[in-house]
Amino acid sequence: MIGTCYDKVITKYKGGITMEKRMRRIAMLMAAMMAAGLLAGCGAGQGDSAQSTSGNQTGQEGSTGEIPLDGTWPAETIKIGVEVYDTTEQSCIAYQEYFDYLSEYYNLEFMVSESIQSPEDELDFAGACQSAGCVAYIGGYNASMDTIVQTVTDYGMYYWGAERGLDEQFADNEYYLGGFRALGSDGTETGEGGDYLLGYELAYSLAEQGCKHVVYCNGGAGFGIPMFVDRQNGFFAGIEAAKAAGMEIQFDPEKDIVDGWPGTDTFTAAQSTVLSADYDGIACSFSGMEIWVQPIADQGKSDTVKLAGVGSLSDATGALIESGQIASLIYECEEIVFGNAIPMIINAVNGHGDLVKGQEGYCDLGVARWNIKTYEEFASVNEKHEAGEYYVTAEDMKQFFPEFNKDASKESFLSFYSGLTLEHVTK
């Protein structure tokens, strides 16, 4: 797996954002204060509820008091361990930046792992979190399935994770919170898991773009890591569905798979083989499309080979979508897919576990991964982040806490996050 050997953990403290971002937020806060003053002078506040940046109600009509969002609430610092599978992966970096942003408004502290390369690494990190005083753990990656969940909860830390197959097993565990379940880009439910759907969409998108012979980079599927096994099975199904729909696409699971991770000798050798063959579509089950761009260009194939994969928003990916080289970018919007862990954890730590677990004993939150296929979609989604804003702001998050909103409920929490689809944010 990409990254250095696991020999330490990185602790990210409050105030980890750049000075540029800090000054931008201060400017935004001053502008908001000025606007609030103008509204007050014009007779505002006569029963109108405040609006979030995403157009949803913040729930302040049910406010139970004026608590400043200045990083001092809750009174006791909530320290959270964050497990990532690759510290250099852009989506992991993006949601760490979002957590840093939230720590400016809520009393939060984060301890982030090095790249997790084995179940042993994972369990070592959990132990380090417990020793460091973490009260909660975000499993953005799961290498040992129920073992890590049992270990974390035995330590007395709340566990939020991306693996839904463990919900029923741990429903009676007070420290198990549940997590997110990926929906389709349009917010629809699927009969298979979110990672299966991700692989399916990669395959189908390449076929839609006219690719005739494709290769699949399967990441950790060969190591039996569940999320990558599911993505690979979904890719196989997407190929078959495209064929059933009359699309001409060739893929042989025995020959057309690149195993493992970039940076290894076997991957490098396989990459050379792919570039010298007749493939016109390459799918990556991980955020690694960029490793193909220059080699493809060196072969003079930038106009004939398309890419599909998991990725983040950047000038580079935007240019590749605009040129048509990226056929599908599966984007996990950090504040939606991973950011929902924060209100769950805050409520649980503050004694409001019922708002997270409900009668089921866990949260099963459906959120949409966004399959971005056009530059117009990319530009529309990226505009807010480029302006230093988020689709779920610290202010938006207040509505989920009884301390701010007496009408806070699990149902409104689920509805808010599941409603943030690609269509919703680009209309």
Coordinates of C-alpha atoms in Angstrom, one line a residue:
M1 CA 0.0 0.0 0.0
I2 CA 1.1 3.5 -0.7
G3 CA 2.8 5.4 2.2
T4 CA 5.6 4.9 4.7
C5 CA 5.8 2.1 7.1
Y6 CA 3.7 2.5 10.2
D7 CA 6.1 3.6 13.0
K8 CA 4.3 6.6 14.5
V9 CA 1.1 8.5 14.6
I10 CA 0.4 12.1 13.6
T11 CA -1.4 14.2 16.1
K12 CA -3.3 17.1 14.6
Y13 CA -4.1 19.9 17.1
K14 CA -6.7 22.6 17.1
G15 CA -5.8 25.4 14.8
G16 CA -4.1 23.2 12.2
I17 CA -5.5 25.2 9.3
T18 CA -3.3 27.5 7.2
M19 CA -3.1 31.2 7.9
E20 CA -4.6 31.9 4.5
K21 CA -7.7 29.9 5.4
R22 CA -7.9 31.4 8.9
M23 CA -7.8 35.0 7.5
R24 CA -10.5 34.0 4.9
R25 CA -12.7 32.7 7.6
I26 CA -12.2 35.7 9.8
A27 CA -13.2 37.9 6.8
M28 CA -16.3 35.8 6.2
L29 CA -17.2 35.9 9.9
M30 CA -16.9 39.8 10.0
A31 CA -19.0 40.0 6.9
A32 CA -21.7 37.8 8.5
M33 CA -21.6 39.9 11.7
M34 CA -22.1 43.1 9.6
A35 CA -25.0 41.5 7.7
A36 CA -26.6 40.4 11.0
G37 CA -26.3 43.9 12.3
L38 CA -28.0 45.4 9.2
L39 CA -30.8 42.8 9.5
A40 CA -31.4 43.7 13.1
G41 CA -31.7 47.3 12.2
C42 CA -34.3 46.5 9.6
G43 CA -36.5 44.6 12.0
A44 CA -35.3 41.0 11.2
G45 CA -35.8 38.1 13.6
Q46 CA -39.6 38.2 13.6
G47 CA -39.9 34.4 13.5
D48 CA -37.8 33.8 10.5
S49 CA -35.5 30.8 10.8
A50 CA -31.9 31.1 9.7
Q51 CA -30.8 29.4 6.5
S52 CA -27.7 27.2 6.0
T53 CA -25.4 27.6 3.1
S54 CA -27.0 24.5 1.5
G55 CA -30.5 25.9 1.8
N56 CA -31.6 23.7 4.7
Q57 CA -33.1 24.9 8.0
T58 CA -30.5 25.3 10.9
G59 CA -33.2 24.5 13.4
Q60 CA -32.6 27.7 15.5
E61 CA -36.4 28.2 16.0
G62 CA -36.0 25.5 18.7
S63 CA -32.8 27.0 20.2
T64 CA -32.3 26.3 23.9
G65 CA -29.8 29.1 24.5
E66 CA -27.0 31.2 23.1
I67 CA -23.8 29.2 23.0
P68 CA -21.0 30.7 21.0
L69 CA -19.3 28.7 18.3
D70 CA -15.8 29.8 19.2
G71 CA -14.2 26.4 19.9
T72 CA -15.1 26.3 23.6
W73 CA -18.1 24.1 23.3
P74 CA -18.5 21.3 24.5
A75 CA -16.8 22.3 27.8
E76 CA -14.6 19.2 27.7
T77 CA -12.4 18.7 24.7
I78 CA -13.5 15.8 22.5
K79 CA -10.4 14.0 21.2
I80 CA -11.0 11.8 18.2
G81 CA -8.7 9.2 16.6
V82 CA -8.9 9.1 12.8
E83 CA -7.8 6.0 10.9
V84 CA -6.8 6.5 7.2
Y85 CA -5.5 4.0 4.8
D86 CA -3.2 6.5 3.0
T87 CA -2.0 9.8 4.4
T88 CA -1.1 11.0 0.8
E89 CA -4.6 10.2 -0.6
Q90 CA -6.3 13.4 -1.5
S91 CA -9.8 12.6 -0.1
C92 CA -8.1 11.7 3.2
I93 CA -6.3 15.0 3.2
A94 CA -9.6 16.8 2.4
Y95 CA -11.6 15.5 5.2
Q96 CA -8.8 16.1 7.7
E97 CA -8.9 19.7 6.5
Y98 CA -12.6 19.8 7.2
F99 CA -12.1 18.4 10.7
D100 CA -9.5 21.1 11.3
Y101 CA -12.1 23.7 10.1
L102 CA -14.7 22.3 12.6
S103 CA -12.2 22.5 15.4
E104 CA -12.2 26.2 15.0
Y105 CA -15.8 26.3 16.0
Y106 CA -16.2 23.2 18.3
N107 CA -14.0 22.0 21.1
L108 CA -12.5 19.1 19.1
E109 CA -9.0 17.6 18.7
F110 CA -7.9 15.0 16.2
M111 CA -5.3 12.3 16.2
V112 CA -4.6 10.9 12.7
S113 CA -3.0 7.7 11.9
E114 CA -0.1 7.0 9.5
S115 CA -1.0 5.0 6.4
I116 CA -2.6 1.7 7.7
Q117 CA -1.0 -1.2 5.9
S118 CA -2.2 -4.2 8.0
P119 CA -4.6 -5.3 10.7
E120 CA -1.6 -5.0 13.1
D121 CA -1.1 -1.4 12.2
E122 CA -4.7 -0.7 12.8
L123 CA -4.8 -2.3 16.2
D124 CA -1.6 -0.5 17.2
F125 CA -3.1 2.8 16.3
A126 CA -6.3 2.1 18.3
G127 CA -4.1 1.4 21.3
A128 CA -2.2 4.6 20.7
C129 CA -5.5 6.5 20.6
Q130 CA -6.6 5.0 23.9
S131 CA -3.3 5.9 25.5
A132 CA -3.6 9.5 24.2
G133 CA -7.0 10.0 25.8
C134 CA -9.2 9.7 22.7
V135 CA -12.9 9.2 23.5
A136 CA -14.0 8.4 19.9
Y137 CA -12.6 6.7 16.8
I138 CA -13.4 7.3 13.1
G139 CA -12.8 4.2 11.1
G140 CA -12.4 5.7 7.6
Y141 CA -10.8 2.4 6.8
N142 CA -11.2 -1.1 8.3
A143 CA -8.5 -3.7 7.9
S144 CA -9.6 -6.2 10.6
M145 CA -13.4 -6.0 10.4
D146 CA -15.1 -6.8 13.8
T147 CA -11.7 -7.1 15.6
I148 CA -11.0 -3.3 15.4
V149 CA -14.6 -2.5 16.4
Q150 CA -14.4 -4.7 19.4
T151 CA -11.0 -3.4 20.4
V152 CA -12.0 0.3 20.1
T153 CA -15.3 -0.2 22.0
D154 CA -13.5 -2.3 24.7
Y155 CA -11.3 0.7 25.2
G156 CA -14.4 2.8 25.9
M157 CA -14.1 4.8 22.7
Y158 CA -17.1 5.5 20.5
Y159 CA -16.7 3.9 17.1
W160 CA -17.9 5.4 13.8
G161 CA -17.1 3.4 10.7
A162 CA -17.6 3.0 7.0
E163 CA -18.4 -0.8 7.1
R164 CA -22.1 -1.5 7.4
G165 CA -21.8 -5.2 7.6
L166 CA -21.1 -5.0 11.3
D167 CA -24.2 -3.0 12.4
E168 CA -26.3 -5.9 13.7
Q169 CA -23.4 -7.6 15.5
F170 CA -22.7 -4.4 17.5
A171 CA -26.2 -3.0 17.8
D172 CA -26.2 -3.6 21.6
N173 CA -22.8 -2.1 22.1
E174 CA -23.2 1.3 23.7
Y175 CA -20.0 2.6 22.1
Y176 CA -20.9 1.5 18.6
L177 CA -22.4 4.3 16.6
G178 CA -22.8 3.0 13.0
G179 CA -21.9 5.2 10.1
F180 CA -22.6 6.0 6.5
R181 CA -23.9 3.9 3.7
A182 CA -23.3 5.0 0.1
L183 CA -26.3 5.7 -2.1
G184 CA -26.3 6.3 -5.8
S185 CA -25.3 9.8 -7.1
D186 CA -28.9 10.7 -7.3
G187 CA -29.6 9.6 -3.7
T188 CA -31.4 6.4 -4.6
E189 CA -31.1 3.2 -2.6
T190 CA -29.3 0.2 -4.1
G191 CA -29.6 -3.5 -3.5
E192 CA -25.8 -3.8 -3.0
G193 CA -23.3 -2.0 -0.8
G194 CA -21.9 1.4 -1.6
D195 CA -18.4 0.0 -2.6
Y196 CA -20.1 -2.5 -4.9
L197 CA -21.9 0.4 -6.5
L198 CA -18.7 2.4 -6.8
G199 CA -17.0 -0.3 -8.9
Y200 CA -20.2 -0.7 -10.9
E201 CA -20.3 2.9 -11.9
L202 CA -16.6 3.0 -12.9
A203 CA -17.2 0.1 -15.3
Y204 CA -20.5 1.5 -16.7
S205 CA -19.1 5.0 -17.1
L206 CA -16.2 3.8 -19.2
A207 CA -18.5 1.8 -21.4
E208 CA -20.8 4.8 -21.8
Q209 CA -17.8 6.8 -23.0
G210 CA -17.2 4.3 -25.8
C211 CA -14.3 2.3 -24.3
K212 CA -13.8 -1.0 -26.0
H213 CA -11.1 -2.7 -23.9
V214 CA -10.6 -1.8 -20.2
V215 CA -8.3 -2.7 -17.4
Y216 CA -9.1 -2.5 -13.7
C217 CA -6.7 -1.6 -10.8
N218 CA -8.1 -3.5 -7.9
G219 CA -6.1 -2.0 -5.0
G220 CA -6.6 -4.2 -1.9
A221 CA -8.9 -6.8 -3.5
G222 CA -6.1 -9.3 -3.8
F223 CA -5.4 -9.0 -0.1
G224 CA -9.1 -9.7 0.8
I225 CA -9.8 -6.2 2.1
P226 CA -13.7 -6.1 2.0
M227 CA -14.2 -2.6 0.6
F228 CA -11.9 -3.4 -2.4
V229 CA -13.4 -6.9 -2.9
D230 CA -16.9 -5.3 -3.1
R231 CA -15.6 -2.7 -5.5
Q232 CA -14.1 -5.4 -7.8
N233 CA -17.3 -7.4 -7.8
G234 CA -19.2 -4.3 -8.6
F235 CA -16.9 -3.6 -11.5
F236 CA -17.5 -7.1 -12.9
A237 CA -21.2 -6.5 -12.6
G238 CA -21.0 -3.1 -14.3
I239 CA -19.2 -4.7 -17.3
E240 CA -21.9 -7.3 -17.7
A241 CA -24.6 -4.7 -17.4
A242 CA -23.0 -2.6 -20.1
K243 CA -22.8 -5.6 -22.4
A244 CA -26.5 -6.4 -21.7
A245 CA -27.3 -2.8 -22.7
G246 CA -25.7 -3.4 -26.1
M247 CA -22.4 -1.6 -25.4
E248 CA -19.2 -3.2 -26.9
I249 CA -16.7 -3.5 -24.1
Q250 CA -14.1 -6.1 -23.5
F251 CA -12.8 -7.2 -20.1
D252 CA -11.3 -10.4 -19.0
P253 CA -10.9 -10.8 -15.2
E254 CA -8.1 -13.3 -15.7
K255 CA -6.0 -10.9 -17.8
D256 CA -7.2 -7.4 -17.4
I257 CA -6.6 -6.7 -13.7
V258 CA -3.7 -4.8 -12.2
D259 CA -3.2 -6.0 -8.6
G260 CA -2.1 -4.0 -5.6
W261 CA -0.8 -0.5 -5.2
P262 CA 1.4 1.9 -7.0
G263 CA 5.0 2.0 -5.8
T264 CA 5.5 -1.7 -6.0
D265 CA 7.6 -3.6 -8.6
T266 CA 4.6 -5.7 -9.7
F267 CA 2.4 -2.7 -10.2
T268 CA 5.1 -0.9 -12.2
A269 CA 5.6 -3.9 -14.4
A270 CA 1.9 -4.3 -15.0
Q271 CA 1.5 -0.6 -15.8
S272 CA 4.1 -0.9 -18.5
T273 CA 2.2 -3.9 -20.0
V274 CA -1.0 -2.0 -20.0
L275 CA 0.5 1.1 -21.7
S276 CA 2.0 -1.1 -24.5
A277 CA -1.3 -2.9 -25.2
D278 CA -4.6 -1.9 -26.8
Y279 CA -6.5 -0.7 -23.7
D280 CA -8.5 2.4 -24.1
G281 CA -10.0 2.6 -20.6
I282 CA -8.4 2.3 -17.2
A283 CA -10.4 2.2 -13.9
C284 CA -8.8 2.7 -10.5
S285 CA -10.6 1.4 -7.4
F286 CA -8.6 3.9 -5.3
S287 CA -7.6 7.6 -5.7
G288 CA -4.8 6.9 -8.1
M289 CA -5.8 8.1 -11.6
E290 CA -3.0 10.7 -11.6
I291 CA -0.3 8.0 -11.7
W292 CA -1.5 7.1 -15.2
V293 CA -1.7 10.6 -16.7
Q294 CA 2.0 11.2 -17.5
P295 CA 2.8 7.6 -18.7
I296 CA -0.3 7.8 -21.0
A297 CA 0.9 11.1 -22.3
D298 CA 4.4 9.8 -22.9
Q299 CA 2.9 7.1 -25.1
G300 CA 1.0 9.7 -27.0
K301 CA -2.3 8.2 -26.0
S302 CA -3.9 11.1 -24.0
D303 CA -6.6 11.5 -26.6
T304 CA -7.5 7.8 -26.8
V305 CA -7.2 6.4 -23.3
K306 CA -9.9 7.3 -20.8
L307 CA -9.7 7.1 -17.0
A308 CA -12.3 6.4 -14.2
G309 CA -11.7 6.3 -10.5
V310 CA -12.1 7.7 -7.1
G311 CA -10.7 11.2 -6.6
S312 CA -10.9 14.6 -5.2
L313 CA -11.5 18.0 -6.7
S314 CA -8.5 19.9 -8.0
D315 CA -7.3 22.0 -10.9
A316 CA -5.7 18.9 -12.4
T317 CA -8.8 16.7 -12.2
G318 CA -10.9 19.5 -13.5
A319 CA -8.7 19.9 -16.6
L320 CA -8.8 16.2 -17.2
I321 CA -12.6 16.1 -17.1
E322 CA -12.7 19.1 -19.4
S323 CA -10.4 17.4 -21.9
G324 CA -12.5 14.3 -21.8
Q325 CA -9.8 12.0 -20.4
I326 CA -11.6 11.4 -17.2
A327 CA -14.8 9.6 -17.9
S328 CA -16.0 9.3 -14.3
L329 CA -14.7 10.9 -11.0
I330 CA -16.3 9.3 -8.0
Y331 CA -16.1 12.1 -5.5
E332 CA -16.7 11.5 -1.7
C333 CA -17.5 15.0 -0.6
E334 CA -15.6 15.2 2.7
E335 CA -18.1 17.1 4.7
I336 CA -21.0 14.8 3.7
V337 CA -19.5 11.3 3.5
F338 CA -17.1 11.6 6.4
G339 CA -18.1 14.8 8.2
N340 CA -21.4 13.2 9.5
A341 CA -19.2 11.4 12.0
I342 CA -18.7 14.6 14.0
P343 CA -22.3 15.4 15.0
M344 CA -22.8 11.6 15.8
I345 CA -19.8 11.6 18.1
I346 CA -20.5 15.0 19.8
N347 CA -24.1 13.8 20.6
A348 CA -22.9 10.4 21.9
V349 CA -20.2 12.0 24.1
N350 CA -22.7 14.6 25.4
G351 CA -25.1 11.8 26.5
H352 CA -27.5 12.0 23.5
G353 CA -26.7 8.6 22.0
D354 CA -30.4 8.1 21.3
L355 CA -30.2 10.8 18.6
V356 CA -27.5 8.6 16.9
K357 CA -28.5 5.0 17.6
G358 CA -32.3 5.3 17.9
Q359 CA -34.2 2.1 18.4
E360 CA -32.0 0.2 15.9
G361 CA -28.9 0.6 18.1
Y362 CA -26.8 2.1 15.4
C363 CA -27.0 4.8 12.7
D364 CA -27.3 3.7 9.1
L365 CA -27.0 7.0 7.2
G366 CA -27.4 7.0 3.5
V367 CA -25.2 9.5 1.7
A368 CA -24.5 10.1 -1.9
R369 CA -21.1 9.7 -3.5
W370 CA -21.1 12.0 -6.5
N371 CA -20.3 10.6 -9.9
I372 CA -19.0 13.6 -11.8
K373 CA -18.8 13.1 -15.5
T374 CA -18.9 16.5 -17.0
Y375 CA -16.8 19.7 -16.5
E376 CA -20.0 21.6 -15.8
E377 CA -20.7 19.3 -12.9
F378 CA -17.2 19.6 -11.7
A379 CA -17.2 23.4 -11.8
S380 CA -20.5 23.7 -10.1
V381 CA -19.4 21.4 -7.2
N382 CA -16.0 22.9 -6.9
E383 CA -17.1 26.5 -6.8
K384 CA -18.1 26.4 -3.1
H385 CA -14.9 24.8 -2.0
E386 CA -12.9 27.2 -4.0
A387 CA -14.6 30.0 -2.1
G388 CA -13.5 28.5 1.2
E389 CA -17.0 27.3 2.0
Y390 CA -18.5 23.9 2.8
Y391 CA -21.8 22.2 1.9
V392 CA -22.2 21.4 5.7
T393 CA -20.9 24.3 7.8
A394 CA -20.3 24.5 11.5
E395 CA -23.4 26.6 11.7
D396 CA -25.5 24.0 9.9
M397 CA -24.3 21.4 12.3
K398 CA -25.8 23.2 15.3
Q399 CA -29.3 21.9 14.4
F400 CA -28.3 18.4 15.4
F401 CA -27.5 19.2 19.0
P402 CA -30.2 19.5 21.7
E403 CA -28.0 22.2 23.4
F404 CA -28.7 24.4 20.4
N405 CA -32.0 23.0 19.1
K406 CA -34.6 21.4 21.4
D407 CA -36.2 19.7 18.3
A408 CA -33.0 17.8 17.3
S409 CA -33.8 14.3 16.1
K410 CA -32.2 11.3 14.4
E411 CA -34.8 11.6 11.6
S412 CA -33.9 15.2 10.8
F413 CA -30.2 14.3 10.8
L414 CA -30.7 11.5 8.4
S415 CA -32.9 13.6 6.1
F416 CA -30.4 16.5 6.0
Y417 CA -27.4 14.4 4.9
S418 CA -29.2 12.1 2.6
G419 CA -30.6 15.0 0.7
L420 CA -27.2 16.4 -0.3
T421 CA -27.1 14.7 -3.7
L422 CA -25.2 15.8 -6.8
E423 CA -28.4 17.1 -8.3
H424 CA -29.2 19.1 -5.1
V425 CA -25.9 20.9 -5.1
T426 CA -25.6 21.6 -8.8
K427 CA -29.1 22.9 -9.5

